Each structure stands twice: as C-alpha cells, then as structure tokens.
Amino acid sequence: MKRRTIWLALFAALLMVAAACGDSGTTTTGAPDDTGVTTEGDGVTTTAGDGAVLQRDLEFIVVSHGQSSDPFWSVAANGVADAAEDMGVSVSYQAPGTFDMVEMSQLIDAAVASDPDGLVVTLPDPTALGDAVRAAVDAGIPVISMNSGSDDFADLGVLVHVGQTEYEAGLIAGRRFADEGVQSAICINQEVGNVALDLRCGGFADGLAEGGGSSQVIEVDLADPTGSQQTVLSTLNANADIDGILTLGPTGAEPTLSALDELGNLGQIAFATFDLSPRVLQEITDGNMLFAIDQAQYLQGYLPIVLLTKFLETGAIPLGRPDRVIMTGPQLVTQDVAAAVISFSEEGLR
C-alpha cells in the first residue's frame, strides 16, 4: 500500500485535533525543510530552496461532469493543466460525453482500478456517484471534490471541497434582484439533474422572496442553444410580467441574451448569470446585464492538484471554512470591474 494510506489515517487524526481546537483555519504537521536539498522516497520527489520545479512521480486523475471543450469547463481544465506543470505531476482530465451520471460513475470506477496517487471529482449528483467515490476512499486514494458537491462531499469521505456553496450564491443573487425591485423572475436551468443548479435556483427564490418577489424554474438543454432560445422566447411572450432573469451558466445565458435581443428587451429586464464568458462580460460592461457570479473555475481546477501534491508530501491540508469548503466564490462581477476581467477571460483564466 502506498504512503497515501498513512496520510489518510493522519488526516483523520488531524480532523479530530481541528475539531477540538475550534476555528483554527488550517491544520499543519511537521516542520518545513528549508535546507534546499532534494529528498526522494515512496514515489515522491521534491526540492526546496532553489525554486526549480522537478518532476514528481505522482499521477492524479480528474473526473468531471463537464467536458473540457465546454466554454466553462475549458477554463477549469486550464487550471488543471497549469497546476500539473507547476507541481511537476501527471494529471489526466476525464469527463463523460454528455451530462451522464452512469458514465461518470464508470469513469470513477475505472480511475480507482488504475490506482492513481490522488483523485479529483465533481459531485453534481452525490447519490448517483456516492458508491464510486466511497470505493476510491476505501481503496486508500485521497479524494478532493471541486465545483459541485459542497453540501455532500464530507459524507463520502472526501478530504475537502474546492468551490462555492451554491445555495448561498443563489441567495446573494436573489437579494440583489430584490434590491432592484424585481417581483417576478425566472431561473433558467440548463443542466437538469445537477443538484448544484437546483440549489442555486432555490437560494435565488428565497432571496427574491425577502423582497416580496417570486421565481419559477425554466428548464432548457445546454446541448441545444437554439431550442433554449426558443424556450426563453415563448416563456417571455407568455408572461409579460416577468421582470427578472437568472441563468445558471453561459450555456443558459447566451441563448437568453439572443432571445432578449430578438424581443428588443435587452437591457430592459433585470438579468444576471452564474459564470463568465466573453459575451457575458461585454454585456455587463455595456450595461445590459446586472452582474455575473464568478466561482473562479480556474482555481477549482488548479488548487486540488496543488493540495493533493502537498498532502502526499506533508500529510497536511487546509481544512477550509465553512465545513472544509475552500471557497473560490461567489465573486460578483459588475459593470465597474467587468472590462478588467475580459482580458483574463481571453487568456482562459476566468
């Protein structure tokens, strides 16, 4: 059994110490080695002192529900690739061809069978993926979740989650809409079955209700932008009182922008979205959208690779707050900062 089994046992002990100490933020163990020497052992090669990056004999697998060709997930995949280069480790990014929990579960099972040094997963449906993730943990493979699963990862034995708490992000959006005086809104869900998106719409509804408003969920298919546009058009035509729209990602936002443009309502209806794209950022800059909620998916791809590498080398990992969630969002991108963010988006970093 690899040294990771020892570190998993150590991590369990660290959690007990952290609970006893209260909100300490980060738990570490051991002393830093600042001698500048290279150490080798148990498949890990590291160096300190000269700033050089050496290749480590570590192999990680990332299993995501989002394809690297998707505009959102391509940024997360960039983070994975950059972290692999910076850490000097080998990483494979894998995803099902579509939003398919059966196929994703099979990918996780295959990853476990290949016995990697660490595993990173998204958890859009913890119930469907739970057995596969628990099998990885039971096999002694350290697992970190990213992006989705902030409410359920701990129950599966996952070390930490890197992302945002989805309900709270939706709640922030709902309250901002309420501040704008929105009374009747729609929440457009482009990936039905993704628990994280359900939480966003739920938080949005609760936040809007605080100002006396209400919302309904409209389902569209991210793989069919033309059909999504038509669904939004028909919904707006049938409900003249709609004065607010929240989309849950660029694959929902861009067809909605096209629908509003076709109706001549662009900039006339309060509109915001989760996540960024070049068009979304431009529309915010132009004043046609209120804001975007950025969860910094580049960091969601980058940080787990760094954390796994250092966990295997030191046995320590940041525990995050709240509840072992290392928060990369929500960050509101509004008109006053959108133009500055565009350059980062063009570089595949936001």
PDB file of N, CA and C in Angstrom, residues 66-125:
ATOM      1  N   GLY A  66     -18.199  17.928 -16.616  1.00  0.00           N
ATOM      2  CA  GLY A  66     -18.150  18.894 -17.714  1.00  0.00           C
ATOM      3  C   GLY A  66     -16.990  18.626 -18.655  1.00  0.00           C
ATOM      4  N   GLN A  67     -17.264  18.656 -19.942  1.00  0.00           N
ATOM      5  CA  GLN A  67     -16.254  18.376 -20.950  1.00  0.00           C
ATOM      6  C   GLN A  67     -15.298  19.558 -21.103  1.00  0.00           C
ATOM      7  N   SER A  68     -14.022  19.260 -21.361  1.00  0.00           N
ATOM      8  CA  SER A  68     -13.024  20.322 -21.484  1.00  0.00           C
ATOM      9  C   SER A  68     -13.260  21.205 -22.699  1.00  0.00           C
ATOM     10  N   SER A  69     -14.135  20.777 -23.626  1.00  0.00           N
ATOM     11  CA  SER A  69     -14.473  21.601 -24.787  1.00  0.00           C
ATOM     12  C   SER A  69     -15.546  22.644 -24.460  1.00  0.00           C
ATOM     13  N   ASP A  70     -16.231  22.477 -23.329  1.00  0.00           N
ATOM     14  CA  ASP A  70     -17.251  23.423 -22.906  1.00  0.00           C
ATOM     15  C   ASP A  70     -16.581  24.737 -22.499  1.00  0.00           C
ATOM     16  N   PRO A  71     -17.162  25.916 -22.836  1.00  0.00           N
ATOM     17  CA  PRO A  71     -16.519  27.193 -22.510  1.00  0.00           C
ATOM     18  C   PRO A  71     -16.198  27.353 -21.035  1.00  0.00           C
ATOM     19  N   PHE A  72     -17.100  26.900 -20.165  1.00  0.00           N
ATOM     20  CA  PHE A  72     -16.834  26.986 -18.731  1.00  0.00           C
ATOM     21  C   PHE A  72     -15.747  26.006 -18.319  1.00  0.00           C
ATOM     22  N   TRP A  73     -15.912  24.753 -18.734  1.00  0.00           N
ATOM     23  CA  TRP A  73     -15.009  23.716 -18.251  1.00  0.00           C
ATOM     24  C   TRP A  73     -13.628  23.776 -18.892  1.00  0.00           C
ATOM     25  N   SER A  74     -13.520  24.431 -20.028  1.00  0.00           N
ATOM     26  CA  SER A  74     -12.189  24.602 -20.621  1.00  0.00           C
ATOM     27  C   SER A  74     -11.295  25.428 -19.700  1.00  0.00           C
ATOM     28  N   VAL A  75     -11.892  26.376 -18.975  1.00  0.00           N
ATOM     29  CA  VAL A  75     -11.114  27.200 -18.038  1.00  0.00           C
ATOM     30  C   VAL A  75     -10.669  26.351 -16.841  1.00  0.00           C
ATOM     31  N   ALA A  76     -11.587  25.513 -16.329  1.00  0.00           N
ATOM     32  CA  ALA A  76     -11.212  24.607 -15.238  1.00  0.00           C
ATOM     33  C   ALA A  76     -10.105  23.654 -15.690  1.00  0.00           C
ATOM     34  N   ALA A  77     -10.211  23.154 -16.912  1.00  0.00           N
ATOM     35  CA  ALA A  77      -9.189  22.251 -17.443  1.00  0.00           C
ATOM     36  C   ALA A  77      -7.847  22.968 -17.597  1.00  0.00           C
ATOM     37  N   ASN A  78      -7.889  24.264 -17.941  1.00  0.00           N
ATOM     38  CA  ASN A  78      -6.652  25.050 -17.993  1.00  0.00           C
ATOM     39  C   ASN A  78      -5.994  25.097 -16.620  1.00  0.00           C
ATOM     40  N   GLY A  79      -6.813  25.261 -15.576  1.00  0.00           N
ATOM     41  CA  GLY A  79      -6.276  25.268 -14.226  1.00  0.00           C
ATOM     42  C   GLY A  79      -5.622  23.952 -13.865  1.00  0.00           C
ATOM     43  N   VAL A  80      -6.263  22.836 -14.251  1.00  0.00           N
ATOM     44  CA  VAL A  80      -5.687  21.514 -14.008  1.00  0.00           C
ATOM     45  C   VAL A  80      -4.339  21.382 -14.708  1.00  0.00           C
ATOM     46  N   ALA A  81      -4.294  21.774 -15.988  1.00  0.00           N
ATOM     47  CA  ALA A  81      -3.063  21.639 -16.770  1.00  0.00           C
ATOM     48  C   ALA A  81      -1.938  22.501 -16.200  1.00  0.00           C
ATOM     49  N   ASP A  82      -2.260  23.733 -15.809  1.00  0.00           N
ATOM     50  CA  ASP A  82      -1.232  24.626 -15.270  1.00  0.00           C
ATOM     51  C   ASP A  82      -0.705  24.111 -13.939  1.00  0.00           C
ATOM     52  N   ALA A  83      -1.599  23.595 -13.102  1.00  0.00           N
ATOM     53  CA  ALA A  83      -1.156  23.048 -11.817  1.00  0.00           C
ATOM     54  C   ALA A  83      -0.275  21.824 -12.017  1.00  0.00           C
ATOM     55  N   ALA A  84      -0.633  20.980 -12.977  1.00  0.00           N
ATOM     56  CA  ALA A  84       0.186  19.800 -13.263  1.00  0.00           C
ATOM     57  C   ALA A  84       1.600  20.215 -13.660  1.00  0.00           C
ATOM     58  N   GLU A  85       1.688  21.258 -14.480  1.00  0.00           N
ATOM     59  CA  GLU A  85       3.010  21.743 -14.901  1.00  0.00           C
ATOM     60  C   GLU A  85       3.758  22.363 -13.727  1.00  0.00           C
ATOM     61  N   ASP A  86       3.082  23.180 -12.944  1.00  0.00           N
ATOM     62  CA  ASP A  86       3.738  23.861 -11.834  1.00  0.00           C
ATOM     63  C   ASP A  86       4.195  22.881 -10.751  1.00  0.00           C
ATOM     64  N   MET A  87       3.405  21.834 -10.517  1.00  0.00           N
ATOM     65  CA  MET A  87       3.741  20.850  -9.493  1.00  0.00           C
ATOM     66  C   MET A  87       4.651  19.746 -10.022  1.00  0.00           C
ATOM     67  N   GLY A  88       4.780  19.637 -11.329  1.00  0.00           N
ATOM     68  CA  GLY A  88       5.596  18.576 -11.904  1.00  0.00           C
ATOM     69  C   GLY A  88       4.989  17.206 -11.728  1.00  0.00           C
ATOM     70  N   VAL A  89       3.646  17.124 -11.885  1.00  0.00           N
ATOM     71  CA  VAL A  89       2.953  15.843 -11.734  1.00  0.00           C
ATOM     72  C   VAL A  89       2.206  15.521 -13.021  1.00  0.00           C
ATOM     73  N   SER A  90       1.755  14.281 -13.128  1.00  0.00           N
ATOM     74  CA  SER A  90       0.983  13.837 -14.282  1.00  0.00           C
ATOM     75  C   SER A  90      -0.495  13.824 -13.918  1.00  0.00           C
ATOM     76  N   VAL A  91      -1.329  14.469 -14.752  1.00  0.00           N
ATOM     77  CA  VAL A  91      -2.761  14.549 -14.477  1.00  0.00           C
ATOM     78  C   VAL A  91      -3.544  14.234 -15.744  1.00  0.00           C
ATOM     79  N   SER A  92      -4.581  13.414 -15.598  1.00  0.00           N
ATOM     80  CA  SER A  92      -5.495  13.101 -16.694  1.00  0.00           C
ATOM     81  C   SER A  92      -6.848  13.698 -16.377  1.00  0.00           C
ATOM     82  N   TYR A  93      -7.403  14.500 -17.312  1.00  0.00           N
ATOM     83  CA  TYR A  93      -8.728  15.094 -17.154  1.00  0.00           C
ATOM     84  C   TYR A  93      -9.721  14.268 -17.972  1.00  0.00           C
ATOM     85  N   GLN A  94     -10.764  13.753 -17.295  1.00  0.00           N
ATOM     86  CA  GLN A  94     -11.735  12.889 -17.955  1.00  0.00           C
ATOM     87  C   GLN A  94     -13.151  13.378 -17.680  1.00  0.00           C
ATOM     88  N   ALA A  95     -14.047  13.163 -18.645  1.00  0.00           N
ATOM     89  CA  ALA A  95     -15.450  13.557 -18.484  1.00  0.00           C
ATOM     90  C   ALA A  95     -16.310  12.708 -19.404  1.00  0.00           C
ATOM     91  N   PRO A  96     -17.566  12.464 -19.031  1.00  0.00           N
ATOM     92  CA  PRO A  96     -18.480  11.764 -19.955  1.00  0.00           C
ATOM     93  C   PRO A  96     -18.787  12.644 -21.150  1.00  0.00           C
ATOM     94  N   GLY A  97     -19.263  12.036 -22.227  1.00  0.00           N
ATOM     95  CA  GLY A  97     -19.548  12.794 -23.443  1.00  0.00           C
ATOM     96  C   GLY A  97     -20.667  13.793 -23.279  1.00  0.00           C
ATOM     97  N   THR A  98     -21.619  13.495 -22.385  1.00  0.00           N
ATOM     98  CA  THR A  98     -22.724  14.387 -22.051  1.00  0.00           C
ATOM     99  C   THR A  98     -22.931  14.324 -20.538  1.00  0.00           C
ATOM    100  N   PHE A  99     -23.901  15.073 -20.030  1.00  0.00           N
ATOM    101  CA  PHE A  99     -24.211  15.010 -18.609  1.00  0.00           C
ATOM    102  C   PHE A  99     -24.854  13.659 -18.317  1.00  0.00           C
ATOM    103  N   ASP A 100     -24.034  12.706 -17.919  1.00  0.00           N
ATOM    104  CA  ASP A 100     -24.454  11.312 -17.784  1.00  0.00           C
ATOM    105  C   ASP A 100     -23.813  10.741 -16.527  1.00  0.00           C
ATOM    106  N   MET A 101     -24.610  10.565 -15.477  1.00  0.00           N
ATOM    107  CA  MET A 101     -24.076  10.106 -14.201  1.00  0.00           C
ATOM    108  C   MET A 101     -23.667   8.632 -14.228  1.00  0.00           C
ATOM    109  N   VAL A 102     -24.305   7.833 -15.061  1.00  0.00           N
ATOM    110  CA  VAL A 102     -23.898   6.436 -15.176  1.00  0.00           C
ATOM    111  C   VAL A 102     -22.493   6.359 -15.771  1.00  0.00           C
ATOM    112  N   GLU A 103     -22.279   7.093 -16.855  1.00  0.00           N
ATOM    113  CA  GLU A 103     -20.957   7.084 -17.484  1.00  0.00           C
ATOM    114  C   GLU A 103     -19.908   7.697 -16.561  1.00  0.00           C
ATOM    115  N   MET A 104     -20.283   8.751 -15.855  1.00  0.00           N
ATOM    116  CA  MET A 104     -19.326   9.378 -14.950  1.00  0.00           C
ATOM    117  C   MET A 104     -18.945   8.435 -13.822  1.00  0.00           C
ATOM    118  N   SER A 105     -19.916   7.705 -13.286  1.00  0.00           N
ATOM    119  CA  SER A 105     -19.625   6.725 -12.247  1.00  0.00           C
ATOM    120  C   SER A 105     -18.672   5.656 -12.762  1.00  0.00           C
ATOM    121  N   GLN A 106     -18.867   5.245 -14.005  1.00  0.00           N
ATOM    122  CA  GLN A 106     -17.977   4.250 -14.608  1.00  0.00           C
ATOM    123  C   GLN A 106     -16.562   4.793 -14.770  1.00  0.00           C
ATOM    124  N   LEU A 107     -16.457   6.088 -15.105  1.00  0.00           N
ATOM    125  CA  LEU A 107     -15.133   6.703 -15.222  1.00  0.00           C
ATOM    126  C   LEU A 107     -14.416   6.722 -13.872  1.00  0.00           C
ATOM    127  N   ILE A 108     -15.165   7.007 -12.809  1.00  0.00           N
ATOM    128  CA  ILE A 108     -14.560   6.998 -11.472  1.00  0.00           C
ATOM    129  C   ILE A 108     -14.120   5.583 -11.102  1.00  0.00           C
ATOM    130  N   ASP A 109     -14.963   4.590 -11.406  1.00  0.00           N
ATOM    131  CA  ASP A 109     -14.595   3.196 -11.131  1.00  0.00           C
ATOM    132  C   ASP A 109     -13.312   2.815 -11.873  1.00  0.00           C
ATOM    133  N   ALA A 110     -13.217   3.219 -13.126  1.00  0.00           N
ATOM    134  CA  ALA A 110     -12.020   2.915 -13.917  1.00  0.00           C
ATOM    135  C   ALA A 110     -10.803   3.625 -13.341  1.00  0.00           C
ATOM    136  N   ALA A 111     -11.002   4.852 -12.880  1.00  0.00           N
ATOM    137  CA  ALA A 111      -9.894   5.592 -12.274  1.00  0.00           C
ATOM    138  C   ALA A 111      -9.394   4.882 -11.023  1.00  0.00           C
ATOM    139  N   VAL A 112     -10.311   4.421 -10.190  1.00  0.00           N
ATOM    140  CA  VAL A 112      -9.927   3.702  -8.977  1.00  0.00           C
ATOM    141  C   VAL A 112      -9.151   2.437  -9.327  1.00  0.00           C
ATOM    142  N   ALA A 113      -9.605   1.734 -10.357  1.00  0.00           N
ATOM    143  CA  ALA A 113      -8.937   0.496 -10.770  1.00  0.00           C
ATOM    144  C   ALA A 113      -7.514   0.735 -11.246  1.00  0.00           C
ATOM    145  N   SER A 114      -7.246   1.943 -11.763  1.00  0.00           N
ATOM    146  CA  SER A 114      -5.896   2.264 -12.244  1.00  0.00           C
ATOM    147  C   SER A 114      -4.962   2.679 -11.119  1.00  0.00           C
ATOM    148  N   ASP A 115      -5.483   2.812  -9.895  1.00  0.00           N
ATOM    149  CA  ASP A 115      -4.702   3.078  -8.690  1.00  0.00           C
ATOM    150  C   ASP A 115      -3.871   4.350  -8.798  1.00  0.00           C
ATOM    151  N   PRO A 116      -4.507   5.515  -9.000  1.00  0.00           N
ATOM    152  CA  PRO A 116      -3.746   6.765  -9.059  1.00  0.00           C
ATOM    153  C   PRO A 116      -3.299   7.181  -7.660  1.00  0.00           C
ATOM    154  N   ASP A 117      -2.438   8.169  -7.592  1.00  0.00           N
ATOM    155  CA  ASP A 117      -1.997   8.692  -6.304  1.00  0.00           C
ATOM    156  C   ASP A 117      -3.034   9.618  -5.686  1.00  0.00           C
ATOM    157  N   GLY A 118      -3.934  10.147  -6.495  1.00  0.00           N
ATOM    158  CA  GLY A 118      -4.984  11.021  -5.986  1.00  0.00           C
ATOM    159  C   GLY A 118      -6.070  11.190  -7.017  1.00  0.00           C
ATOM    160  N   LEU A 119      -7.259  11.566  -6.554  1.00  0.00           N
ATOM    161  CA  LEU A 119      -8.419  11.692  -7.436  1.00  0.00           C
ATOM    162  C   LEU A 119      -9.152  12.993  -7.117  1.00  0.00           C
ATOM    163  N   VAL A 120      -9.559  13.696  -8.182  1.00  0.00           N
ATOM    164  CA  VAL A 120     -10.379  14.897  -8.060  1.00  0.00           C
ATOM    165  C   VAL A 120     -11.689  14.636  -8.790  1.00  0.00           C
ATOM    166  N   VAL A 121     -12.810  14.926  -8.144  1.00  0.00           N
ATOM    167  CA  VAL A 121     -14.106  14.668  -8.763  1.00  0.00           C
ATOM    168  C   VAL A 121     -15.031  15.860  -8.573  1.00  0.00           C
ATOM    169  N   THR A 122     -15.953  16.020  -9.498  1.00  0.00           N
ATOM    170  CA  THR A 122     -17.104  16.883  -9.266  1.00  0.00           C
ATOM    171  C   THR A 122     -18.253  15.996  -8.795  1.00  0.00           C
ATOM    172  N   LEU A 123     -19.191  16.596  -8.064  1.00  0.00           N
ATOM    173  CA  LEU A 123     -20.290  15.814  -7.493  1.00  0.00           C
ATOM    174  C   LEU A 123     -21.634  16.458  -7.816  1.00  0.00           C
ATOM    175  N   PRO A 124     -22.017  16.470  -9.095  1.00  0.00           N
ATOM    176  CA  PRO A 124     -23.309  17.070  -9.436  1.00  0.00           C
ATOM    177  C   PRO A 124     -24.498  16.261  -8.922  1.00  0.00           C
ATOM    178  N   ASP A 125     -24.300  14.963  -8.710  1.00  0.00           N
ATOM    179  CA  ASP A 125     -25.343  14.097  -8.166  1.00  0.00           C
ATOM    180  C   ASP A 125     -24.677  13.136  -7.178  1.00  0.00           C
TER     181      ASP A 125
END
